[in-house]
């Protein structure tokens, strides 16, 4: 299929974690899907952002069906964003996975951009069909969002809900949202992820710094890989960066989620760094501290 050709898709709607109807777009490859993926967008963004749309469409070129949707209260989804929090976002992902199972098949691959990356790390153990997780520009801790809110956090002093300005847009944020992101046991979740992890991050990301990639990578167990997105901005606004992410992601993911391949071994059976598996293939992993990244060949 030509890169310029728009892949077929279906508009989907399903109930989210708070009961509101969530709007999604299911991108479909030509022929039978080799795998099904679920994509989580960035904080206060939506399913139609440049990164979400380009990565999802590019993945279909590798035979992967992808569902991207708007979290509760955002984009075309119903509900009140001011009543949501990180936990409800995770619940929305679980609801999306359940809907996928009904319409095309359960998701084996979870992909998240920015705070969506933190959300898929948190949701993985609640979606039992997960066989691989990939993050793009993700914070190591959901509490990183407090920095993005800036002075808006002060507006919540003595108030339950306040309006904050993000990228020129006004959103209602609740005190519950702040309490919720502070209470997330993210490092523990990453350590017990139990499936292969791919961390992709730009060394020059000025929204979510590269140190976040190091913290995620260090907390995770093998097999794990890191790929540096040299020169990319946080939102992957340059088309070549989104295509690069999708191409690397697809090659890596299909080793683990392709329906025609055997399931990955359990965590206790996986070789440690530098050890050789039963097939004699060494597991190679990039390190965000070195600025270099390698994907197992």
PDB file of C-alpha atoms in Angstrom:
ATOM      1  CA  UNK A   1       0.000   0.000   0.000  1.00  0.00           C
ATOM      2  CA  UNK A   2       1.323   3.440  -0.898  1.00  0.00           C
ATOM      3  CA  UNK A   3       2.236   5.697   1.995  1.00  0.00           C
ATOM      4  CA  UNK A   4       0.100   8.440   0.466  1.00  0.00           C
ATOM      5  CA  UNK A   5      -3.012   6.264   0.264  1.00  0.00           C
ATOM      6  CA  UNK A   6      -5.424   6.729   3.136  1.00  0.00           C
ATOM      7  CA  UNK A   7      -6.075   3.400   4.887  1.00  0.00           C
ATOM      8  CA  UNK A   8      -9.666   2.265   5.428  1.00  0.00           C
ATOM      9  CA  UNK A   9     -11.163   3.052   8.810  1.00  0.00           C
ATOM     10  CA  UNK A  10     -14.309   2.786  10.904  1.00  0.00           C
ATOM     11  CA  UNK A  11     -15.810   5.360  13.224  1.00  0.00           C
ATOM     12  CA  UNK A  12     -16.533   3.719  16.556  1.00  0.00           C
ATOM     13  CA  UNK A  13     -18.274   4.772  19.749  1.00  0.00           C
ATOM     14  CA  UNK A  14     -18.241   2.987  23.090  1.00  0.00           C
ATOM     15  CA  UNK A  15     -18.931   3.800  26.749  1.00  0.00           C
ATOM     16  CA  UNK A  16     -15.947   5.067  28.721  1.00  0.00           C
ATOM     17  CA  UNK A  17     -15.016   4.590  32.353  1.00  0.00           C
ATOM     18  CA  UNK A  18     -17.447   7.288  33.492  1.00  0.00           C
ATOM     19  CA  UNK A  19     -20.291   6.177  31.242  1.00  0.00           C
ATOM     20  CA  UNK A  20     -19.904   8.892  28.585  1.00  0.00           C
ATOM     21  CA  UNK A  21     -19.761   7.871  24.925  1.00  0.00           C
ATOM     22  CA  UNK A  22     -16.176   7.927  23.648  1.00  0.00           C
ATOM     23  CA  UNK A  23     -15.406   8.618  19.997  1.00  0.00           C
ATOM     24  CA  UNK A  24     -12.777   6.556  18.229  1.00  0.00           C
ATOM     25  CA  UNK A  25     -11.309   5.816  14.837  1.00  0.00           C
ATOM     26  CA  UNK A  26     -10.299   2.260  13.986  1.00  0.00           C
ATOM     27  CA  UNK A  27      -7.591   2.312  11.301  1.00  0.00           C
ATOM     28  CA  UNK A  28      -7.562  -0.910   9.289  1.00  0.00           C
ATOM     29  CA  UNK A  29      -4.826  -2.506   7.188  1.00  0.00           C
ATOM     30  CA  UNK A  30      -5.454  -4.149   3.853  1.00  0.00           C
ATOM     31  CA  UNK A  31      -6.374  -7.770   4.470  1.00  0.00           C
ATOM     32  CA  UNK A  32      -6.471  -9.605   7.785  1.00  0.00           C
ATOM     33  CA  UNK A  33      -4.696  -7.685  10.572  1.00  0.00           C
ATOM     34  CA  UNK A  34      -1.455  -9.232  11.820  1.00  0.00           C
ATOM     35  CA  UNK A  35      -2.086  -7.605  15.191  1.00  0.00           C
ATOM     36  CA  UNK A  36      -4.367  -5.096  16.930  1.00  0.00           C
ATOM     37  CA  UNK A  37      -3.059  -2.011  18.720  1.00  0.00           C
ATOM     38  CA  UNK A  38      -4.531   0.604  21.046  1.00  0.00           C
ATOM     39  CA  UNK A  39      -3.170   4.171  20.911  1.00  0.00           C
ATOM     40  CA  UNK A  40      -3.389   6.696  23.789  1.00  0.00           C
ATOM     41  CA  UNK A  41      -2.986  10.378  22.944  1.00  0.00           C
ATOM     42  CA  UNK A  42      -1.193  13.101  24.905  1.00  0.00           C
ATOM     43  CA  UNK A  43      -2.580  15.214  27.774  1.00  0.00           C
ATOM     44  CA  UNK A  44      -5.524  17.470  26.714  1.00  0.00           C
ATOM     45  CA  UNK A  45      -4.907  16.430  23.081  1.00  0.00           C
ATOM     46  CA  UNK A  46      -7.088  14.088  21.067  1.00  0.00           C
ATOM     47  CA  UNK A  47      -7.155  11.195  18.634  1.00  0.00           C
ATOM     48  CA  UNK A  48      -6.638  13.487  15.622  1.00  0.00           C
ATOM     49  CA  UNK A  49      -3.329  15.044  16.645  1.00  0.00           C
ATOM     50  CA  UNK A  50      -0.477  14.868  14.161  1.00  0.00           C
ATOM     51  CA  UNK A  51       1.366  12.191  16.136  1.00  0.00           C
ATOM     52  CA  UNK A  52      -1.703  10.013  16.760  1.00  0.00           C
ATOM     53  CA  UNK A  53      -2.974  10.114  13.190  1.00  0.00           C
ATOM     54  CA  UNK A  54       0.347   9.683  11.409  1.00  0.00           C
ATOM     55  CA  UNK A  55       1.645   6.896  13.632  1.00  0.00           C
ATOM     56  CA  UNK A  56      -1.659   5.004  13.518  1.00  0.00           C
ATOM     57  CA  UNK A  57      -1.964   5.251   9.744  1.00  0.00           C
ATOM     58  CA  UNK A  58       1.643   4.227   9.222  1.00  0.00           C
ATOM     59  CA  UNK A  59       1.196   1.164  11.437  1.00  0.00           C
ATOM     60  CA  UNK A  60      -1.602  -0.071   9.178  1.00  0.00           C
ATOM     61  CA  UNK A  61       0.978  -0.267   6.406  1.00  0.00           C
ATOM     62  CA  UNK A  62       2.651  -2.990   8.463  1.00  0.00           C
ATOM     63  CA  UNK A  63      -0.595  -4.933   8.865  1.00  0.00           C
ATOM     64  CA  UNK A  64      -1.492  -3.593  12.325  1.00  0.00           C
ATOM     65  CA  UNK A  65      -5.049  -2.394  13.042  1.00  0.00           C
ATOM     66  CA  UNK A  66      -5.069   0.603  15.410  1.00  0.00           C
ATOM     67  CA  UNK A  67      -7.791   2.158  17.541  1.00  0.00           C
ATOM     68  CA  UNK A  68      -7.222   5.768  18.573  1.00  0.00           C
ATOM     69  CA  UNK A  69      -9.910   7.577  20.547  1.00  0.00           C
ATOM     70  CA  UNK A  70     -10.619  10.747  22.498  1.00  0.00           C
ATOM     71  CA  UNK A  71     -10.464  10.408  26.276  1.00  0.00           C
ATOM     72  CA  UNK A  72     -13.534  11.469  28.254  1.00  0.00           C
ATOM     73  CA  UNK A  73     -14.316  15.171  27.832  1.00  0.00           C
ATOM     74  CA  UNK A  74     -11.936  15.728  24.920  1.00  0.00           C
ATOM     75  CA  UNK A  75     -12.364  15.958  21.159  1.00  0.00           C
ATOM     76  CA  UNK A  76     -15.573  14.317  19.987  1.00  0.00           C
ATOM     77  CA  UNK A  77     -16.064  12.262  23.142  1.00  0.00           C
ATOM     78  CA  UNK A  78     -18.753  13.028  25.660  1.00  0.00           C
ATOM     79  CA  UNK A  79     -18.330  13.757  29.334  1.00  0.00           C
ATOM     80  CA  UNK A  80     -16.758  16.534  31.377  1.00  0.00           C
ATOM     81  CA  UNK A  81     -12.980  16.806  31.245  1.00  0.00           C
ATOM     82  CA  UNK A  82     -13.040  18.628  34.576  1.00  0.00           C
ATOM     83  CA  UNK A  83     -14.372  15.513  36.288  1.00  0.00           C
ATOM     84  CA  UNK A  84     -11.679  13.222  34.874  1.00  0.00           C
ATOM     85  CA  UNK A  85      -8.272  12.246  36.199  1.00  0.00           C
ATOM     86  CA  UNK A  86      -5.399   9.938  35.304  1.00  0.00           C
ATOM     87  CA  UNK A  87      -7.186   6.915  36.765  1.00  0.00           C
ATOM     88  CA  UNK A  88     -10.278   7.567  34.639  1.00  0.00           C
ATOM     89  CA  UNK A  89      -8.018   7.828  31.564  1.00  0.00           C
ATOM     90  CA  UNK A  90      -6.643   4.387  32.397  1.00  0.00           C
ATOM     91  CA  UNK A  91     -10.227   3.185  32.788  1.00  0.00           C
ATOM     92  CA  UNK A  92     -11.042   4.605  29.345  1.00  0.00           C
ATOM     93  CA  UNK A  93      -8.182   2.538  27.884  1.00  0.00           C
ATOM     94  CA  UNK A  94      -9.536  -0.611  29.515  1.00  0.00           C
ATOM     95  CA  UNK A  95     -12.990   0.173  28.090  1.00  0.00           C
ATOM     96  CA  UNK A  96     -11.438   0.714  24.639  1.00  0.00           C
ATOM     97  CA  UNK A  97      -9.665  -2.646  24.860  1.00  0.00           C
ATOM     98  CA  UNK A  98     -12.937  -4.367  25.735  1.00  0.00           C
ATOM     99  CA  UNK A  99     -14.624  -2.715  22.753  1.00  0.00           C
ATOM    100  CA  UNK A 100     -11.808  -3.800  20.445  1.00  0.00           C
ATOM    101  CA  UNK A 101     -12.265  -7.385  21.554  1.00  0.00           C
ATOM    102  CA  UNK A 102     -15.899  -7.194  20.504  1.00  0.00           C
ATOM    103  CA  UNK A 103     -15.390  -5.632  17.063  1.00  0.00           C
ATOM    104  CA  UNK A 104     -12.063  -6.914  15.723  1.00  0.00           C
ATOM    105  CA  UNK A 105     -10.013  -8.662  18.406  1.00  0.00           C
ATOM    106  CA  UNK A 106      -8.272  -7.833  21.670  1.00  0.00           C
ATOM    107  CA  UNK A 107      -5.269  -5.470  21.582  1.00  0.00           C
ATOM    108  CA  UNK A 108      -1.837  -7.064  21.851  1.00  0.00           C
ATOM    109  CA  UNK A 109       0.081  -3.793  21.481  1.00  0.00           C
ATOM    110  CA  UNK A 110      -0.395  -0.678  23.623  1.00  0.00           C
ATOM    111  CA  UNK A 111       1.134   2.593  22.361  1.00  0.00           C
ATOM    112  CA  UNK A 112       1.060   5.871  24.229  1.00  0.00           C
ATOM    113  CA  UNK A 113       2.300   9.369  23.455  1.00  0.00           C
ATOM    114  CA  UNK A 114       3.336  11.724  26.277  1.00  0.00           C
ATOM    115  CA  UNK A 115       0.919  11.273  29.228  1.00  0.00           C
ATOM    116  CA  UNK A 116      -0.771   8.633  27.088  1.00  0.00           C
ATOM    117  CA  UNK A 117       2.472   6.686  27.426  1.00  0.00           C
ATOM    118  CA  UNK A 118       2.166   6.810  31.199  1.00  0.00           C
ATOM    119  CA  UNK A 119      -1.463   5.692  30.834  1.00  0.00           C
ATOM    120  CA  UNK A 120      -0.660   2.589  28.756  1.00  0.00           C
ATOM    121  CA  UNK A 121       2.036   1.602  31.268  1.00  0.00           C
ATOM    122  CA  UNK A 122      -0.604   1.822  33.990  1.00  0.00           C
ATOM    123  CA  UNK A 123      -3.269   0.015  31.955  1.00  0.00           C
ATOM    124  CA  UNK A 124      -1.145  -2.892  30.712  1.00  0.00           C
ATOM    125  CA  UNK A 125      -1.807  -5.217  33.637  1.00  0.00           C
ATOM    126  CA  UNK A 126      -5.552  -4.500  33.420  1.00  0.00           C
ATOM    127  CA  UNK A 127      -5.591  -5.535  29.756  1.00  0.00           C
ATOM    128  CA  UNK A 128      -4.615  -9.223  29.922  1.00  0.00           C
ATOM    129  CA  UNK A 129      -4.063  -9.617  26.164  1.00  0.00           C
ATOM    130  CA  UNK A 130      -1.190  -7.095  26.206  1.00  0.00           C
ATOM    131  CA  UNK A 131       1.977  -8.602  24.729  1.00  0.00           C
ATOM    132  CA  UNK A 132       4.043  -5.435  24.179  1.00  0.00           C
ATOM    133  CA  UNK A 133       4.019  -1.785  25.257  1.00  0.00           C
ATOM    134  CA  UNK A 134       5.621   1.230  23.562  1.00  0.00           C
ATOM    135  CA  UNK A 135       5.905   4.791  24.838  1.00  0.00           C
ATOM    136  CA  UNK A 136       6.765   7.947  22.897  1.00  0.00           C
ATOM    137  CA  UNK A 137       7.928  11.015  24.819  1.00  0.00           C
ATOM    138  CA  UNK A 138       6.310   9.710  28.004  1.00  0.00           C
ATOM    139  CA  UNK A 139       6.857  11.062  31.528  1.00  0.00           C
ATOM    140  CA  UNK A 140       8.226   8.594  34.066  1.00  0.00           C
ATOM    141  CA  UNK A 141       5.598   9.762  36.557  1.00  0.00           C
ATOM    142  CA  UNK A 142       2.105  11.158  35.819  1.00  0.00           C
ATOM    143  CA  UNK A 143       2.836  13.883  38.404  1.00  0.00           C
ATOM    144  CA  UNK A 144       5.064  15.480  35.756  1.00  0.00           C
ATOM    145  CA  UNK A 145       1.869  17.127  34.480  1.00  0.00           C
ATOM    146  CA  UNK A 146       1.937  19.550  37.438  1.00  0.00           C
ATOM    147  CA  UNK A 147       4.867  21.318  35.771  1.00  0.00           C
ATOM    148  CA  UNK A 148       2.843  21.814  32.592  1.00  0.00           C
ATOM    149  CA  UNK A 149       0.044  23.433  34.583  1.00  0.00           C
ATOM    150  CA  UNK A 150       2.434  26.088  35.896  1.00  0.00           C
ATOM    151  CA  UNK A 151       0.719  28.855  37.834  1.00  0.00           C
ATOM    152  CA  UNK A 152      -2.616  27.190  37.145  1.00  0.00           C
ATOM    153  CA  UNK A 153      -1.950  24.898  40.097  1.00  0.00           C
ATOM    154  CA  UNK A 154      -2.166  27.910  42.412  1.00  0.00           C
ATOM    155  CA  UNK A 155      -5.736  28.499  41.261  1.00  0.00           C
ATOM    156  CA  UNK A 156      -6.713  25.254  42.977  1.00  0.00           C
ATOM    157  CA  UNK A 157      -5.639  26.511  46.384  1.00  0.00           C
ATOM    158  CA  UNK A 158      -8.887  26.551  48.320  1.00  0.00           C
ATOM    159  CA  UNK A 159     -10.949  25.481  45.300  1.00  0.00           C
ATOM    160  CA  UNK A 160     -12.164  22.123  44.048  1.00  0.00           C
ATOM    161  CA  UNK A 161     -12.092  23.075  40.359  1.00  0.00           C
ATOM    162  CA  UNK A 162     -10.231  25.829  38.507  1.00  0.00           C
ATOM    163  CA  UNK A 163      -9.576  26.905  34.929  1.00  0.00           C
ATOM    164  CA  UNK A 164      -6.036  26.630  33.601  1.00  0.00           C
ATOM    165  CA  UNK A 165      -4.558  27.651  30.277  1.00  0.00           C
ATOM    166  CA  UNK A 166      -2.584  25.067  28.295  1.00  0.00           C
ATOM    167  CA  UNK A 167      -1.161  25.842  24.847  1.00  0.00           C
ATOM    168  CA  UNK A 168      -3.588  28.715  24.458  1.00  0.00           C
ATOM    169  CA  UNK A 169      -6.659  26.658  25.410  1.00  0.00           C
ATOM    170  CA  UNK A 170      -8.621  26.770  28.668  1.00  0.00           C
ATOM    171  CA  UNK A 171      -9.425  23.599  30.585  1.00  0.00           C
ATOM    172  CA  UNK A 172     -11.157  22.877  33.872  1.00  0.00           C
ATOM    173  CA  UNK A 173      -8.884  20.923  36.236  1.00  0.00           C
ATOM    174  CA  UNK A 174     -10.007  19.528  39.571  1.00  0.00           C
ATOM    175  CA  UNK A 175      -8.104  19.164  42.814  1.00  0.00           C
ATOM    176  CA  UNK A 176      -8.948  15.465  42.541  1.00  0.00           C
ATOM    177  CA  UNK A 177      -6.920  15.345  39.334  1.00  0.00           C
ATOM    178  CA  UNK A 178      -3.824  16.643  41.145  1.00  0.00           C
ATOM    179  CA  UNK A 179      -4.302  14.270  44.071  1.00  0.00           C
ATOM    180  CA  UNK A 180      -4.752  11.376  41.666  1.00  0.00           C
ATOM    181  CA  UNK A 181      -1.552  11.935  39.664  1.00  0.00           C
ATOM    182  CA  UNK A 182       0.442  12.249  42.877  1.00  0.00           C
ATOM    183  CA  UNK A 183      -0.864   8.891  44.135  1.00  0.00           C
ATOM    184  CA  UNK A 184       0.100   6.761  41.122  1.00  0.00           C
ATOM    185  CA  UNK A 185       2.594   3.895  41.863  1.00  0.00           C
ATOM    186  CA  UNK A 186       4.129   4.242  38.402  1.00  0.00           C
ATOM    187  CA  UNK A 187       7.641   2.968  39.145  1.00  0.00           C
ATOM    188  CA  UNK A 188       6.186  -0.217  40.634  1.00  0.00           C
ATOM    189  CA  UNK A 189       3.940  -0.710  37.612  1.00  0.00           C
ATOM    190  CA  UNK A 190       6.860  -0.353  35.225  1.00  0.00           C
ATOM    191  CA  UNK A 191       8.966  -2.785  37.237  1.00  0.00           C
ATOM    192  CA  UNK A 192       6.195  -5.389  37.075  1.00  0.00           C
ATOM    193  CA  UNK A 193       5.085  -4.704  33.512  1.00  0.00           C
ATOM    194  CA  UNK A 194       5.814  -8.297  32.500  1.00  0.00           C
ATOM    195  CA  UNK A 195       5.903  -7.684  28.714  1.00  0.00           C
ATOM    196  CA  UNK A 196       8.504  -6.271  26.279  1.00  0.00           C
ATOM    197  CA  UNK A 197       8.851  -2.480  26.453  1.00  0.00           C
ATOM    198  CA  UNK A 198      10.026   0.009  23.822  1.00  0.00           C
ATOM    199  CA  UNK A 199      10.884   3.519  25.030  1.00  0.00           C
ATOM    200  CA  UNK A 200      11.162   6.185  22.323  1.00  0.00           C
ATOM    201  CA  UNK A 201      12.153   9.728  23.239  1.00  0.00           C
ATOM    202  CA  UNK A 202      13.797  12.770  21.709  1.00  0.00           C
ATOM    203  CA  UNK A 203      17.000  13.899  23.453  1.00  0.00           C
ATOM    204  CA  UNK A 204      15.924  17.493  22.748  1.00  0.00           C
ATOM    205  CA  UNK A 205      12.319  17.169  23.995  1.00  0.00           C
ATOM    206  CA  UNK A 206      11.687  20.402  25.907  1.00  0.00           C
ATOM    207  CA  UNK A 207       8.241  19.367  27.198  1.00  0.00           C
ATOM    208  CA  UNK A 208       9.078  15.997  28.747  1.00  0.00           C
ATOM    209  CA  UNK A 209      12.846  15.815  29.229  1.00  0.00           C
ATOM    210  CA  UNK A 210      14.975  12.845  28.184  1.00  0.00           C
ATOM    211  CA  UNK A 211      15.638  12.004  31.848  1.00  0.00           C
ATOM    212  CA  UNK A 212      12.101  10.619  31.951  1.00  0.00           C
ATOM    213  CA  UNK A 213      13.090   8.002  29.374  1.00  0.00           C
ATOM    214  CA  UNK A 214      16.075   7.021  31.523  1.00  0.00           C
ATOM    215  CA  UNK A 215      13.871   6.580  34.581  1.00  0.00           C
ATOM    216  CA  UNK A 216      11.351   4.436  32.696  1.00  0.00           C
ATOM    217  CA  UNK A 217      14.130   2.362  31.138  1.00  0.00           C
ATOM    218  CA  UNK A 218      15.920   1.843  34.459  1.00  0.00           C
ATOM    219  CA  UNK A 219      12.703   0.825  36.252  1.00  0.00           C
ATOM    220  CA  UNK A 220      11.701  -1.715  33.603  1.00  0.00           C
ATOM    221  CA  UNK A 221      12.917  -5.293  33.398  1.00  0.00           C
ATOM    222  CA  UNK A 222      14.152  -6.999  30.254  1.00  0.00           C
ATOM    223  CA  UNK A 223      13.363  -7.281  27.430  1.00  0.00           C
ATOM    224  CA  UNK A 224      13.397  -3.511  26.970  1.00  0.00           C
ATOM    225  CA  UNK A 225      14.731  -1.263  24.228  1.00  0.00           C
ATOM    226  CA  UNK A 226      15.349   2.447  23.753  1.00  0.00           C
ATOM    227  CA  UNK A 227      15.339   4.455  20.536  1.00  0.00           C
ATOM    228  CA  UNK A 228      16.466   8.091  20.433  1.00  0.00           C
ATOM    229  CA  UNK A 229      14.286  10.299  18.230  1.00  0.00           C
ATOM    230  CA  UNK A 230      17.090  12.638  17.215  1.00  0.00           C
ATOM    231  CA  UNK A 231      15.876  16.102  16.248  1.00  0.00           C
ATOM    232  CA  UNK A 232      12.197  15.410  16.881  1.00  0.00           C
ATOM    233  CA  UNK A 233       9.974  17.754  18.870  1.00  0.00           C
ATOM    234  CA  UNK A 234       7.605  16.519  21.568  1.00  0.00           C
ATOM    235  CA  UNK A 235       4.518  16.493  19.328  1.00  0.00           C
ATOM    236  CA  UNK A 236       6.306  14.849  16.373  1.00  0.00           C
ATOM    237  CA  UNK A 237       5.059  17.595  14.078  1.00  0.00           C
ATOM    238  CA  UNK A 238       7.555  16.727  11.335  1.00  0.00           C
ATOM    239  CA  UNK A 239       6.035  13.953   9.158  1.00  0.00           C
ATOM    240  CA  UNK A 240       9.356  12.120   8.824  1.00  0.00           C
ATOM    241  CA  UNK A 241       9.608  11.796  12.620  1.00  0.00           C
ATOM    242  CA  UNK A 242       6.138  10.239  12.926  1.00  0.00           C
ATOM    243  CA  UNK A 243       6.919   7.819  10.085  1.00  0.00           C
ATOM    244  CA  UNK A 244      10.226   6.871  11.714  1.00  0.00           C
ATOM    245  CA  UNK A 245       8.450   6.144  15.004  1.00  0.00           C
ATOM    246  CA  UNK A 246       5.832   4.022  13.256  1.00  0.00           C
ATOM    247  CA  UNK A 247       8.339   2.058  11.173  1.00  0.00           C
ATOM    248  CA  UNK A 248      10.629   1.255  14.111  1.00  0.00           C
ATOM    249  CA  UNK A 249       7.653   0.517  16.341  1.00  0.00           C
ATOM    250  CA  UNK A 250       6.088  -1.874  13.824  1.00  0.00           C
ATOM    251  CA  UNK A 251       9.287  -3.857  13.217  1.00  0.00           C
ATOM    252  CA  UNK A 252       9.847  -4.166  16.971  1.00  0.00           C
ATOM    253  CA  UNK A 253       6.236  -4.907  17.889  1.00  0.00           C
ATOM    254  CA  UNK A 254       5.577  -7.591  15.287  1.00  0.00           C
ATOM    255  CA  UNK A 255       8.291  -9.736  16.876  1.00  0.00           C
ATOM    256  CA  UNK A 256       6.042  -9.910  19.923  1.00  0.00           C
ATOM    257  CA  UNK A 257       2.450  -9.424  18.801  1.00  0.00           C
ATOM    258  CA  UNK A 258       2.171 -10.961  15.322  1.00  0.00           C
ATOM    259  CA  UNK A 259      -0.688 -13.473  15.464  1.00  0.00           C
ATOM    260  CA  UNK A 260       1.443 -15.920  13.474  1.00  0.00           C
ATOM    261  CA  UNK A 261       4.269 -15.952  15.993  1.00  0.00           C
ATOM    262  CA  UNK A 262       4.572 -17.871  19.248  1.00  0.00           C
ATOM    263  CA  UNK A 263       3.839 -15.873  22.441  1.00  0.00           C
ATOM    264  CA  UNK A 264       6.748 -14.187  24.175  1.00  0.00           C
ATOM    265  CA  UNK A 265       8.177 -16.137  27.141  1.00  0.00           C
ATOM    266  CA  UNK A 266       7.256 -15.164  30.672  1.00  0.00           C
ATOM    267  CA  UNK A 267       9.441 -12.669  32.488  1.00  0.00           C
ATOM    268  CA  UNK A 268      11.236 -15.350  34.495  1.00  0.00           C
ATOM    269  CA  UNK A 269      12.203 -17.182  31.296  1.00  0.00           C
ATOM    270  CA  UNK A 270      13.642 -14.197  29.471  1.00  0.00           C
ATOM    271  CA  UNK A 271      17.447 -13.972  29.254  1.00  0.00           C
ATOM    272  CA  UNK A 272      19.151 -11.146  31.052  1.00  0.00           C
ATOM    273  CA  UNK A 273      21.174  -8.505  29.263  1.00  0.00           C
ATOM    274  CA  UNK A 274      24.162 -10.105  27.593  1.00  0.00           C
ATOM    275  CA  UNK A 275      22.804 -13.656  27.956  1.00  0.00           C
ATOM    276  CA  UNK A 276      21.764 -15.788  25.004  1.00  0.00           C
ATOM    277  CA  UNK A 277      18.354 -17.348  24.563  1.00  0.00           C
ATOM    278  CA  UNK A 278      17.562 -20.820  23.358  1.00  0.00           C
ATOM    279  CA  UNK A 279      17.868 -19.737  19.730  1.00  0.00           C
ATOM    280  CA  UNK A 280      21.299 -18.208  20.316  1.00  0.00           C
ATOM    281  CA  UNK A 281      20.078 -14.650  19.741  1.00  0.00           C
ATOM    282  CA  UNK A 282      21.464 -12.021  22.085  1.00  0.00           C
ATOM    283  CA  UNK A 283      19.109  -9.417  23.491  1.00  0.00           C
ATOM    284  CA  UNK A 284      20.470  -5.953  22.711  1.00  0.00           C
ATOM    285  CA  UNK A 285      19.070  -2.876  24.345  1.00  0.00           C
ATOM    286  CA  UNK A 286      19.674   0.803  23.799  1.00  0.00           C
ATOM    287  CA  UNK A 287      20.339   3.028  26.795  1.00  0.00           C
ATOM    288  CA  UNK A 288      18.865   6.544  27.014  1.00  0.00           C
ATOM    289  CA  UNK A 289      21.881   7.655  29.038  1.00  0.00           C
ATOM    290  CA  UNK A 290      24.145   6.982  26.066  1.00  0.00           C
ATOM    291  CA  UNK A 291      21.905   8.780  23.582  1.00  0.00           C
ATOM    292  CA  UNK A 292      21.962   5.676  21.372  1.00  0.00           C
ATOM    293  CA  UNK A 293      19.274   3.117  20.827  1.00  0.00           C
ATOM    294  CA  UNK A 294      19.174  -0.319  19.272  1.00  0.00           C
ATOM    295  CA  UNK A 295      16.225  -2.501  18.472  1.00  0.00           C
ATOM    296  CA  UNK A 296      16.676  -6.268  18.735  1.00  0.00           C
ATOM    297  CA  UNK A 297      17.345  -7.573  15.257  1.00  0.00           C
TER     298      UNK A 297
END
